[in-house]
């Protein structure tokens, strides 16, 4: 793609997604902006193509709102919590769960369907909070069934039988979760200032045979919330608590849409790296199995 074509693409992207060259320290849609975009993409381990596409925009939006105060409200713990599937409520062993139709809930675009999902896709959102993630998805007319916020609150944004657009070529068969994590080490101070505490740092991350620069990991309570969610989703939908044999690379069985279980976005395509090295899928599956046994016992 020529620079002229990239400039045209970025103009259209700005109109569609609502960003401007000033977000990157540039003044116009020109060659300087392309250079700024490439610098930004290199910082986030993105393909340095000089285009503000979907993945670059999500990280750019996170940077733009990073000087704002926390968007994560204080959610009160409940004695009993539920998630919803096919208009029925299913218990989840986690005290902070908010459905889309409850006060303070988050909602996203979805397509009504009577389908039965076969697998569950795990993402990191590269946003500062689940509320910010919901805004980014709305700008792009996308969606996801669940979000897990910085404090461990689980939001259900749409019924699990509905189709949300979160994993290209896999939406028809899958459920998705976005786990809040801005990824870049530059946001570590933001988390501390906003009362969440320092995040773990992944220093030897890798995916698809590629080493990654050090990046922020998930809080332990987010992983615990994820295990509780896996267990509840398995109970509700029948999706087995199975994971691909290997972490941090494409699983061709999962990529084909034949796998039934819980996967990372990177298991489905080499074009995605989330949630590389931030989740030990076998460990979370073991945690979820124990929780499910407790629920059934």
PDB file of C-alpha atoms in Angstrom:
ATOM      1  CA  UNK A   1       0.000   0.000   0.000  1.00  0.00           C
ATOM      2  CA  UNK A   2       1.391   3.412  -0.971  1.00  0.00           C
ATOM      3  CA  UNK A   3       1.608   6.357   1.424  1.00  0.00           C
ATOM      4  CA  UNK A   4      -1.216   8.032  -0.496  1.00  0.00           C
ATOM      5  CA  UNK A   5      -3.427   4.981   0.041  1.00  0.00           C
ATOM      6  CA  UNK A   6      -2.494   4.873   3.751  1.00  0.00           C
ATOM      7  CA  UNK A   7      -3.378   8.553   4.125  1.00  0.00           C
ATOM      8  CA  UNK A   8      -6.761   7.897   2.514  1.00  0.00           C
ATOM      9  CA  UNK A   9      -7.340   4.872   4.768  1.00  0.00           C
ATOM     10  CA  UNK A  10      -6.494   6.856   7.912  1.00  0.00           C
ATOM     11  CA  UNK A  11      -8.832   9.703   6.894  1.00  0.00           C
ATOM     12  CA  UNK A  12     -11.689   7.218   6.545  1.00  0.00           C
ATOM     13  CA  UNK A  13     -10.724   5.486   9.789  1.00  0.00           C
ATOM     14  CA  UNK A  14     -10.800   8.801  11.666  1.00  0.00           C
ATOM     15  CA  UNK A  15     -14.292   9.571  10.349  1.00  0.00           C
ATOM     16  CA  UNK A  16     -15.611   6.109  11.172  1.00  0.00           C
ATOM     17  CA  UNK A  17     -13.983   5.706  14.601  1.00  0.00           C
ATOM     18  CA  UNK A  18     -13.777   9.271  15.858  1.00  0.00           C
ATOM     19  CA  UNK A  19     -10.045   9.923  16.324  1.00  0.00           C
ATOM     20  CA  UNK A  20      -7.750  12.675  15.045  1.00  0.00           C
ATOM     21  CA  UNK A  21      -4.018  13.026  14.191  1.00  0.00           C
ATOM     22  CA  UNK A  22      -3.547  15.080  17.374  1.00  0.00           C
ATOM     23  CA  UNK A  23      -4.043  11.882  19.402  1.00  0.00           C
ATOM     24  CA  UNK A  24      -0.663  10.792  18.044  1.00  0.00           C
ATOM     25  CA  UNK A  25       1.040  14.167  18.213  1.00  0.00           C
ATOM     26  CA  UNK A  26       0.602  14.891  14.499  1.00  0.00           C
ATOM     27  CA  UNK A  27      -1.127  17.797  12.764  1.00  0.00           C
ATOM     28  CA  UNK A  28      -2.573  16.351   9.584  1.00  0.00           C
ATOM     29  CA  UNK A  29      -3.121  13.188   7.558  1.00  0.00           C
ATOM     30  CA  UNK A  30       0.307  12.951   5.993  1.00  0.00           C
ATOM     31  CA  UNK A  31       3.570  11.021   6.024  1.00  0.00           C
ATOM     32  CA  UNK A  32       4.440  12.287   9.506  1.00  0.00           C
ATOM     33  CA  UNK A  33       1.225  10.768  10.852  1.00  0.00           C
ATOM     34  CA  UNK A  34       2.108   7.418   9.251  1.00  0.00           C
ATOM     35  CA  UNK A  35       5.501   7.522  11.031  1.00  0.00           C
ATOM     36  CA  UNK A  36       3.797   8.340  14.350  1.00  0.00           C
ATOM     37  CA  UNK A  37       1.386   5.433  13.878  1.00  0.00           C
ATOM     38  CA  UNK A  38       4.263   3.047  13.174  1.00  0.00           C
ATOM     39  CA  UNK A  39       6.071   4.197  16.338  1.00  0.00           C
ATOM     40  CA  UNK A  40       2.883   3.632  18.324  1.00  0.00           C
ATOM     41  CA  UNK A  41       2.330   0.169  16.798  1.00  0.00           C
ATOM     42  CA  UNK A  42       5.902  -0.916  17.574  1.00  0.00           C
ATOM     43  CA  UNK A  43       5.359   0.011  21.217  1.00  0.00           C
ATOM     44  CA  UNK A  44       2.353  -2.308  21.429  1.00  0.00           C
ATOM     45  CA  UNK A  45       3.752  -5.267  19.442  1.00  0.00           C
ATOM     46  CA  UNK A  46       1.361  -4.537  16.567  1.00  0.00           C
ATOM     47  CA  UNK A  47       2.052  -5.001  12.879  1.00  0.00           C
ATOM     48  CA  UNK A  48       3.730  -1.652  12.010  1.00  0.00           C
ATOM     49  CA  UNK A  49       1.705  -0.904   8.886  1.00  0.00           C
ATOM     50  CA  UNK A  50       1.002   2.796   9.566  1.00  0.00           C
ATOM     51  CA  UNK A  51      -2.772   2.255   9.524  1.00  0.00           C
ATOM     52  CA  UNK A  52      -5.221   2.934  12.360  1.00  0.00           C
ATOM     53  CA  UNK A  53      -7.186  -0.277  11.990  1.00  0.00           C
ATOM     54  CA  UNK A  54      -9.340  -1.937  14.671  1.00  0.00           C
ATOM     55  CA  UNK A  55      -6.521  -3.177  16.945  1.00  0.00           C
ATOM     56  CA  UNK A  56      -4.508   0.039  16.704  1.00  0.00           C
ATOM     57  CA  UNK A  57      -7.602   2.155  17.350  1.00  0.00           C
ATOM     58  CA  UNK A  58      -8.439   0.242  20.527  1.00  0.00           C
ATOM     59  CA  UNK A  59      -4.992   0.949  21.959  1.00  0.00           C
ATOM     60  CA  UNK A  60      -5.085   4.534  20.724  1.00  0.00           C
ATOM     61  CA  UNK A  61      -8.423   5.162  22.438  1.00  0.00           C
ATOM     62  CA  UNK A  62      -7.035   3.730  25.666  1.00  0.00           C
ATOM     63  CA  UNK A  63      -4.140   6.189  25.525  1.00  0.00           C
ATOM     64  CA  UNK A  64      -6.504   9.076  24.770  1.00  0.00           C
ATOM     65  CA  UNK A  65      -8.647   8.464  27.879  1.00  0.00           C
ATOM     66  CA  UNK A  66      -5.797   7.479  30.215  1.00  0.00           C
ATOM     67  CA  UNK A  67      -5.699  10.907  31.889  1.00  0.00           C
ATOM     68  CA  UNK A  68      -9.280  10.475  33.068  1.00  0.00           C
ATOM     69  CA  UNK A  69     -10.247   9.084  36.470  1.00  0.00           C
ATOM     70  CA  UNK A  70     -11.219   5.458  36.854  1.00  0.00           C
ATOM     71  CA  UNK A  71     -14.383   4.460  35.033  1.00  0.00           C
ATOM     72  CA  UNK A  72     -14.790   1.349  37.193  1.00  0.00           C
ATOM     73  CA  UNK A  73     -17.641   1.892  39.674  1.00  0.00           C
ATOM     74  CA  UNK A  74     -17.793   0.258  43.072  1.00  0.00           C
ATOM     75  CA  UNK A  75     -19.972  -2.813  42.636  1.00  0.00           C
ATOM     76  CA  UNK A  76     -21.470  -4.283  45.765  1.00  0.00           C
ATOM     77  CA  UNK A  77     -21.019  -7.986  46.419  1.00  0.00           C
ATOM     78  CA  UNK A  78     -24.130 -10.169  46.226  1.00  0.00           C
ATOM     79  CA  UNK A  79     -24.984 -13.163  48.323  1.00  0.00           C
ATOM     80  CA  UNK A  80     -26.074 -14.998  45.167  1.00  0.00           C
ATOM     81  CA  UNK A  81     -25.112 -14.149  41.582  1.00  0.00           C
ATOM     82  CA  UNK A  82     -26.293 -15.433  38.210  1.00  0.00           C
ATOM     83  CA  UNK A  83     -25.529 -15.362  34.506  1.00  0.00           C
ATOM     84  CA  UNK A  84     -28.209 -15.759  31.861  1.00  0.00           C
ATOM     85  CA  UNK A  85     -28.662 -18.218  28.992  1.00  0.00           C
ATOM     86  CA  UNK A  86     -31.824 -18.887  26.991  1.00  0.00           C
ATOM     87  CA  UNK A  87     -33.860 -16.676  29.349  1.00  0.00           C
ATOM     88  CA  UNK A  88     -32.848 -18.798  32.343  1.00  0.00           C
ATOM     89  CA  UNK A  89     -30.628 -17.744  35.232  1.00  0.00           C
ATOM     90  CA  UNK A  90     -27.688 -19.962  36.183  1.00  0.00           C
ATOM     91  CA  UNK A  91     -25.722 -19.551  39.429  1.00  0.00           C
ATOM     92  CA  UNK A  92     -22.099 -18.431  39.426  1.00  0.00           C
ATOM     93  CA  UNK A  93     -19.795 -18.684  42.431  1.00  0.00           C
ATOM     94  CA  UNK A  94     -18.650 -15.086  42.236  1.00  0.00           C
ATOM     95  CA  UNK A  95     -20.039 -12.238  44.309  1.00  0.00           C
ATOM     96  CA  UNK A  96     -19.727  -9.350  41.824  1.00  0.00           C
ATOM     97  CA  UNK A  97     -21.773  -9.992  38.685  1.00  0.00           C
ATOM     98  CA  UNK A  98     -23.859  -7.392  36.808  1.00  0.00           C
ATOM     99  CA  UNK A  99     -26.234  -8.242  33.957  1.00  0.00           C
ATOM    100  CA  UNK A 100     -26.955  -5.929  31.021  1.00  0.00           C
ATOM    101  CA  UNK A 101     -30.477  -5.111  32.257  1.00  0.00           C
ATOM    102  CA  UNK A 102     -29.447  -4.339  35.840  1.00  0.00           C
ATOM    103  CA  UNK A 103     -28.529  -0.894  37.242  1.00  0.00           C
ATOM    104  CA  UNK A 104     -24.928  -0.104  36.282  1.00  0.00           C
ATOM    105  CA  UNK A 105     -24.885  -2.862  33.682  1.00  0.00           C
ATOM    106  CA  UNK A 106     -23.115  -2.747  30.325  1.00  0.00           C
ATOM    107  CA  UNK A 107     -24.736  -3.691  27.025  1.00  0.00           C
ATOM    108  CA  UNK A 108     -23.397  -4.311  23.529  1.00  0.00           C
ATOM    109  CA  UNK A 109     -24.526  -4.978  20.007  1.00  0.00           C
ATOM    110  CA  UNK A 110     -25.628  -8.571  19.387  1.00  0.00           C
ATOM    111  CA  UNK A 111     -27.770 -10.560  16.976  1.00  0.00           C
ATOM    112  CA  UNK A 112     -30.682 -12.562  18.353  1.00  0.00           C
ATOM    113  CA  UNK A 113     -30.159 -16.256  17.738  1.00  0.00           C
ATOM    114  CA  UNK A 114     -31.294 -19.591  19.087  1.00  0.00           C
ATOM    115  CA  UNK A 115     -27.862 -21.125  18.545  1.00  0.00           C
ATOM    116  CA  UNK A 116     -26.006 -23.345  21.020  1.00  0.00           C
ATOM    117  CA  UNK A 117     -22.418 -22.115  21.382  1.00  0.00           C
ATOM    118  CA  UNK A 118     -19.602 -24.654  21.175  1.00  0.00           C
ATOM    119  CA  UNK A 119     -16.591 -22.759  22.539  1.00  0.00           C
ATOM    120  CA  UNK A 120     -15.585 -19.789  24.659  1.00  0.00           C
ATOM    121  CA  UNK A 121     -12.968 -17.266  23.457  1.00  0.00           C
ATOM    122  CA  UNK A 122     -10.803 -15.348  25.936  1.00  0.00           C
ATOM    123  CA  UNK A 123      -9.484 -11.858  25.058  1.00  0.00           C
ATOM    124  CA  UNK A 124      -7.665  -9.025  26.796  1.00  0.00           C
ATOM    125  CA  UNK A 125      -9.340  -5.724  26.019  1.00  0.00           C
ATOM    126  CA  UNK A 126      -6.281  -3.366  25.917  1.00  0.00           C
ATOM    127  CA  UNK A 127      -8.582  -0.835  27.605  1.00  0.00           C
ATOM    128  CA  UNK A 128      -8.442   0.826  31.006  1.00  0.00           C
ATOM    129  CA  UNK A 129     -11.741  -0.597  32.222  1.00  0.00           C
ATOM    130  CA  UNK A 130     -14.686  -2.700  31.121  1.00  0.00           C
ATOM    131  CA  UNK A 131     -16.769   0.453  30.719  1.00  0.00           C
ATOM    132  CA  UNK A 132     -14.148   1.872  28.338  1.00  0.00           C
ATOM    133  CA  UNK A 133     -14.074  -1.448  26.477  1.00  0.00           C
ATOM    134  CA  UNK A 134     -17.856  -1.313  26.007  1.00  0.00           C
ATOM    135  CA  UNK A 135     -17.510   2.194  24.539  1.00  0.00           C
ATOM    136  CA  UNK A 136     -14.822   1.064  22.087  1.00  0.00           C
ATOM    137  CA  UNK A 137     -16.912  -1.922  20.990  1.00  0.00           C
ATOM    138  CA  UNK A 138     -19.911   0.358  20.499  1.00  0.00           C
ATOM    139  CA  UNK A 139     -17.885   2.719  18.287  1.00  0.00           C
ATOM    140  CA  UNK A 140     -16.981  -0.253  16.089  1.00  0.00           C
ATOM    141  CA  UNK A 141     -20.465  -1.860  16.208  1.00  0.00           C
ATOM    142  CA  UNK A 142     -18.946  -4.954  17.807  1.00  0.00           C
ATOM    143  CA  UNK A 143     -19.789  -6.827  20.975  1.00  0.00           C
ATOM    144  CA  UNK A 144     -18.816  -9.468  23.503  1.00  0.00           C
ATOM    145  CA  UNK A 145     -20.871 -11.500  25.952  1.00  0.00           C
ATOM    146  CA  UNK A 146     -18.786 -10.822  29.084  1.00  0.00           C
ATOM    147  CA  UNK A 147     -16.252  -8.371  30.478  1.00  0.00           C
ATOM    148  CA  UNK A 148     -14.126  -8.802  33.610  1.00  0.00           C
ATOM    149  CA  UNK A 149     -13.180  -5.460  35.137  1.00  0.00           C
ATOM    150  CA  UNK A 150     -10.083  -4.400  37.087  1.00  0.00           C
ATOM    151  CA  UNK A 151     -11.745  -5.152  40.431  1.00  0.00           C
ATOM    152  CA  UNK A 152     -12.925  -8.596  39.276  1.00  0.00           C
ATOM    153  CA  UNK A 153     -16.512  -7.573  38.532  1.00  0.00           C
ATOM    154  CA  UNK A 154     -18.041  -9.742  35.815  1.00  0.00           C
ATOM    155  CA  UNK A 155     -20.383  -7.948  33.411  1.00  0.00           C
ATOM    156  CA  UNK A 156     -22.686  -9.890  31.114  1.00  0.00           C
ATOM    157  CA  UNK A 157     -23.401  -7.628  28.129  1.00  0.00           C
ATOM    158  CA  UNK A 158     -25.643  -9.907  26.060  1.00  0.00           C
ATOM    159  CA  UNK A 159     -27.453 -13.263  26.301  1.00  0.00           C
ATOM    160  CA  UNK A 160     -25.126 -16.158  25.527  1.00  0.00           C
ATOM    161  CA  UNK A 161     -27.480 -17.496  22.857  1.00  0.00           C
ATOM    162  CA  UNK A 162     -27.092 -14.236  20.915  1.00  0.00           C
ATOM    163  CA  UNK A 163     -24.256 -13.741  18.428  1.00  0.00           C
ATOM    164  CA  UNK A 164     -21.689 -11.076  19.339  1.00  0.00           C
ATOM    165  CA  UNK A 165     -18.970  -9.980  16.926  1.00  0.00           C
ATOM    166  CA  UNK A 166     -15.688 -10.438  18.806  1.00  0.00           C
ATOM    167  CA  UNK A 167     -13.721 -13.126  16.878  1.00  0.00           C
ATOM    168  CA  UNK A 168     -13.839 -13.027  13.080  1.00  0.00           C
ATOM    169  CA  UNK A 169     -15.021 -16.298  11.485  1.00  0.00           C
ATOM    170  CA  UNK A 170     -15.865 -17.741  14.925  1.00  0.00           C
ATOM    171  CA  UNK A 171     -18.786 -15.623  16.130  1.00  0.00           C
ATOM    172  CA  UNK A 172     -21.493 -18.069  15.054  1.00  0.00           C
ATOM    173  CA  UNK A 173     -20.232 -20.790  17.411  1.00  0.00           C
ATOM    174  CA  UNK A 174     -18.590 -18.887  20.258  1.00  0.00           C
ATOM    175  CA  UNK A 175     -19.057 -16.914  23.462  1.00  0.00           C
ATOM    176  CA  UNK A 176     -16.490 -14.218  24.254  1.00  0.00           C
ATOM    177  CA  UNK A 177     -15.016 -12.451  27.272  1.00  0.00           C
ATOM    178  CA  UNK A 178     -12.852  -9.307  27.340  1.00  0.00           C
ATOM    179  CA  UNK A 179     -10.630  -9.122  30.439  1.00  0.00           C
ATOM    180  CA  UNK A 180      -9.610  -5.575  31.321  1.00  0.00           C
ATOM    181  CA  UNK A 181      -5.878  -4.924  30.878  1.00  0.00           C
ATOM    182  CA  UNK A 182      -4.343  -1.932  29.068  1.00  0.00           C
ATOM    183  CA  UNK A 183      -1.265  -4.096  28.252  1.00  0.00           C
ATOM    184  CA  UNK A 184       1.449  -1.410  28.044  1.00  0.00           C
ATOM    185  CA  UNK A 185       3.756  -0.832  31.028  1.00  0.00           C
ATOM    186  CA  UNK A 186       3.108   2.906  30.639  1.00  0.00           C
ATOM    187  CA  UNK A 187      -0.292   2.392  32.338  1.00  0.00           C
ATOM    188  CA  UNK A 188       1.082   0.793  35.504  1.00  0.00           C
ATOM    189  CA  UNK A 189       1.030   4.165  37.290  1.00  0.00           C
ATOM    190  CA  UNK A 190      -2.545   4.768  36.155  1.00  0.00           C
ATOM    191  CA  UNK A 191      -3.679   1.593  37.889  1.00  0.00           C
ATOM    192  CA  UNK A 192      -1.833   2.546  41.072  1.00  0.00           C
ATOM    193  CA  UNK A 193      -3.241   6.083  41.101  1.00  0.00           C
ATOM    194  CA  UNK A 194      -6.777   4.825  40.600  1.00  0.00           C
ATOM    195  CA  UNK A 195      -6.631   2.439  43.539  1.00  0.00           C
ATOM    196  CA  UNK A 196      -6.299  -0.915  41.786  1.00  0.00           C
ATOM    197  CA  UNK A 197      -2.691  -1.555  42.776  1.00  0.00           C
ATOM    198  CA  UNK A 198       0.200  -2.592  40.575  1.00  0.00           C
ATOM    199  CA  UNK A 199      -0.430  -5.256  37.986  1.00  0.00           C
ATOM    200  CA  UNK A 200       1.837  -8.276  37.521  1.00  0.00           C
ATOM    201  CA  UNK A 201       4.353  -7.779  34.725  1.00  0.00           C
ATOM    202  CA  UNK A 202       4.933 -10.494  32.116  1.00  0.00           C
ATOM    203  CA  UNK A 203       8.653 -10.310  31.318  1.00  0.00           C
ATOM    204  CA  UNK A 204       9.059 -13.413  29.146  1.00  0.00           C
ATOM    205  CA  UNK A 205       5.870 -13.428  27.131  1.00  0.00           C
ATOM    206  CA  UNK A 206       5.725 -15.118  23.776  1.00  0.00           C
ATOM    207  CA  UNK A 207       3.192 -16.110  21.141  1.00  0.00           C
ATOM    208  CA  UNK A 208       3.387 -17.796  17.730  1.00  0.00           C
ATOM    209  CA  UNK A 209       7.104 -18.351  18.307  1.00  0.00           C
ATOM    210  CA  UNK A 210       7.706 -14.618  18.834  1.00  0.00           C
ATOM    211  CA  UNK A 211       9.018 -13.019  22.024  1.00  0.00           C
ATOM    212  CA  UNK A 212       7.026 -10.044  23.306  1.00  0.00           C
ATOM    213  CA  UNK A 213       8.267  -6.941  25.086  1.00  0.00           C
ATOM    214  CA  UNK A 214       7.385  -6.899  28.828  1.00  0.00           C
ATOM    215  CA  UNK A 215       3.700  -6.117  29.334  1.00  0.00           C
ATOM    216  CA  UNK A 216       1.062  -5.969  32.058  1.00  0.00           C
ATOM    217  CA  UNK A 217      -0.639  -9.161  33.184  1.00  0.00           C
ATOM    218  CA  UNK A 218      -3.977  -9.824  34.877  1.00  0.00           C
ATOM    219  CA  UNK A 219      -4.636  -9.338  38.564  1.00  0.00           C
ATOM    220  CA  UNK A 220      -5.005 -12.648  40.465  1.00  0.00           C
ATOM    221  CA  UNK A 221      -8.635 -11.829  41.276  1.00  0.00           C
ATOM    222  CA  UNK A 222      -9.358 -11.421  37.557  1.00  0.00           C
ATOM    223  CA  UNK A 223      -8.072 -14.948  36.955  1.00  0.00           C
ATOM    224  CA  UNK A 224     -10.205 -16.205  39.852  1.00  0.00           C
ATOM    225  CA  UNK A 225     -13.245 -14.457  38.370  1.00  0.00           C
ATOM    226  CA  UNK A 226     -12.445 -16.023  35.002  1.00  0.00           C
ATOM    227  CA  UNK A 227     -12.337 -19.530  36.490  1.00  0.00           C
ATOM    228  CA  UNK A 228     -15.703 -18.924  38.169  1.00  0.00           C
ATOM    229  CA  UNK A 229     -17.108 -17.696  34.851  1.00  0.00           C
ATOM    230  CA  UNK A 230     -15.799 -20.725  32.937  1.00  0.00           C
ATOM    231  CA  UNK A 231     -17.441 -23.033  35.475  1.00  0.00           C
ATOM    232  CA  UNK A 232     -20.792 -21.229  35.300  1.00  0.00           C
ATOM    233  CA  UNK A 233     -20.761 -21.064  31.486  1.00  0.00           C
ATOM    234  CA  UNK A 234     -19.966 -24.775  31.322  1.00  0.00           C
ATOM    235  CA  UNK A 235     -22.863 -25.587  33.636  1.00  0.00           C
ATOM    236  CA  UNK A 236     -25.260 -23.393  31.655  1.00  0.00           C
ATOM    237  CA  UNK A 237     -24.312 -24.289  28.086  1.00  0.00           C
ATOM    238  CA  UNK A 238     -22.658 -27.692  28.333  1.00  0.00           C
ATOM    239  CA  UNK A 239     -19.386 -26.410  26.846  1.00  0.00           C
ATOM    240  CA  UNK A 240     -16.786 -28.839  28.252  1.00  0.00           C
ATOM    241  CA  UNK A 241     -13.997 -27.541  30.471  1.00  0.00           C
ATOM    242  CA  UNK A 242     -11.341 -28.491  27.948  1.00  0.00           C
ATOM    243  CA  UNK A 243      -8.509 -26.368  26.544  1.00  0.00           C
ATOM    244  CA  UNK A 244      -6.070 -26.813  23.640  1.00  0.00           C
ATOM    245  CA  UNK A 245      -2.968 -28.858  24.422  1.00  0.00           C
ATOM    246  CA  UNK A 246      -0.531 -25.995  23.885  1.00  0.00           C
ATOM    247  CA  UNK A 247      -0.436 -22.407  25.089  1.00  0.00           C
ATOM    248  CA  UNK A 248       0.638 -19.404  23.003  1.00  0.00           C
ATOM    249  CA  UNK A 249       0.183 -20.790  19.505  1.00  0.00           C
ATOM    250  CA  UNK A 250      -2.547 -21.531  16.999  1.00  0.00           C
ATOM    251  CA  UNK A 251      -4.445 -24.745  17.591  1.00  0.00           C
ATOM    252  CA  UNK A 252      -5.526 -25.947  14.150  1.00  0.00           C
ATOM    253  CA  UNK A 253      -8.455 -27.925  15.552  1.00  0.00           C
ATOM    254  CA  UNK A 254      -9.743 -24.779  17.296  1.00  0.00           C
ATOM    255  CA  UNK A 255      -9.004 -22.599  14.259  1.00  0.00           C
ATOM    256  CA  UNK A 256     -11.145 -24.898  12.123  1.00  0.00           C
ATOM    257  CA  UNK A 257     -14.140 -24.332  14.413  1.00  0.00           C
ATOM    258  CA  UNK A 258     -14.264 -28.003  15.425  1.00  0.00           C
ATOM    259  CA  UNK A 259     -12.990 -27.625  19.001  1.00  0.00           C
ATOM    260  CA  UNK A 260     -15.400 -27.556  21.941  1.00  0.00           C
ATOM    261  CA  UNK A 261     -14.031 -25.893  25.058  1.00  0.00           C
ATOM    262  CA  UNK A 262     -12.201 -22.745  26.175  1.00  0.00           C
ATOM    263  CA  UNK A 263      -9.600 -21.048  23.971  1.00  0.00           C
ATOM    264  CA  UNK A 264      -7.567 -17.869  23.578  1.00  0.00           C
ATOM    265  CA  UNK A 265      -7.978 -15.594  20.600  1.00  0.00           C
ATOM    266  CA  UNK A 266      -4.443 -16.559  19.522  1.00  0.00           C
ATOM    267  CA  UNK A 267      -5.529 -20.216  19.349  1.00  0.00           C
ATOM    268  CA  UNK A 268      -7.780 -19.228  16.421  1.00  0.00           C
ATOM    269  CA  UNK A 269      -5.464 -17.125  14.255  1.00  0.00           C
ATOM    270  CA  UNK A 270      -1.860 -15.949  13.971  1.00  0.00           C
ATOM    271  CA  UNK A 271      -3.216 -12.423  13.463  1.00  0.00           C
ATOM    272  CA  UNK A 272      -4.053 -12.141  17.181  1.00  0.00           C
ATOM    273  CA  UNK A 273      -1.791 -12.372  20.239  1.00  0.00           C
ATOM    274  CA  UNK A 274      -4.275 -12.126  23.119  1.00  0.00           C
ATOM    275  CA  UNK A 275      -4.055 -13.270  25.856  1.00  0.00           C
ATOM    276  CA  UNK A 276      -0.484 -14.485  25.264  1.00  0.00           C
ATOM    277  CA  UNK A 277       1.313 -15.763  28.394  1.00  0.00           C
ATOM    278  CA  UNK A 278      -1.165 -13.893  30.628  1.00  0.00           C
ATOM    279  CA  UNK A 279      -3.360 -16.968  31.128  1.00  0.00           C
ATOM    280  CA  UNK A 280      -2.246 -20.520  31.850  1.00  0.00           C
ATOM    281  CA  UNK A 281      -5.230 -22.233  30.246  1.00  0.00           C
ATOM    282  CA  UNK A 282      -4.591 -25.605  31.884  1.00  0.00           C
ATOM    283  CA  UNK A 283      -4.400 -24.010  35.328  1.00  0.00           C
ATOM    284  CA  UNK A 284      -7.622 -22.026  34.848  1.00  0.00           C
ATOM    285  CA  UNK A 285      -9.358 -25.167  33.576  1.00  0.00           C
ATOM    286  CA  UNK A 286      -8.314 -27.035  36.732  1.00  0.00           C
ATOM    287  CA  UNK A 287      -9.640 -24.179  38.869  1.00  0.00           C
ATOM    288  CA  UNK A 288     -12.907 -24.149  36.933  1.00  0.00           C
ATOM    289  CA  UNK A 289     -13.344 -27.919  37.258  1.00  0.00           C
ATOM    290  CA  UNK A 290     -13.012 -27.664  41.039  1.00  0.00           C
ATOM    291  CA  UNK A 291     -15.558 -24.829  41.137  1.00  0.00           C
ATOM    292  CA  UNK A 292     -17.971 -26.777  38.944  1.00  0.00           C
ATOM    293  CA  UNK A 293     -17.704 -29.806  41.207  1.00  0.00           C
ATOM    294  CA  UNK A 294     -18.496 -27.553  44.153  1.00  0.00           C
ATOM    295  CA  UNK A 295     -21.535 -26.163  42.308  1.00  0.00           C
ATOM    296  CA  UNK A 296     -22.824 -29.620  41.461  1.00  0.00           C
ATOM    297  CA  UNK A 297     -22.033 -31.074  44.875  1.00  0.00           C
TER     298      UNK A 297
END
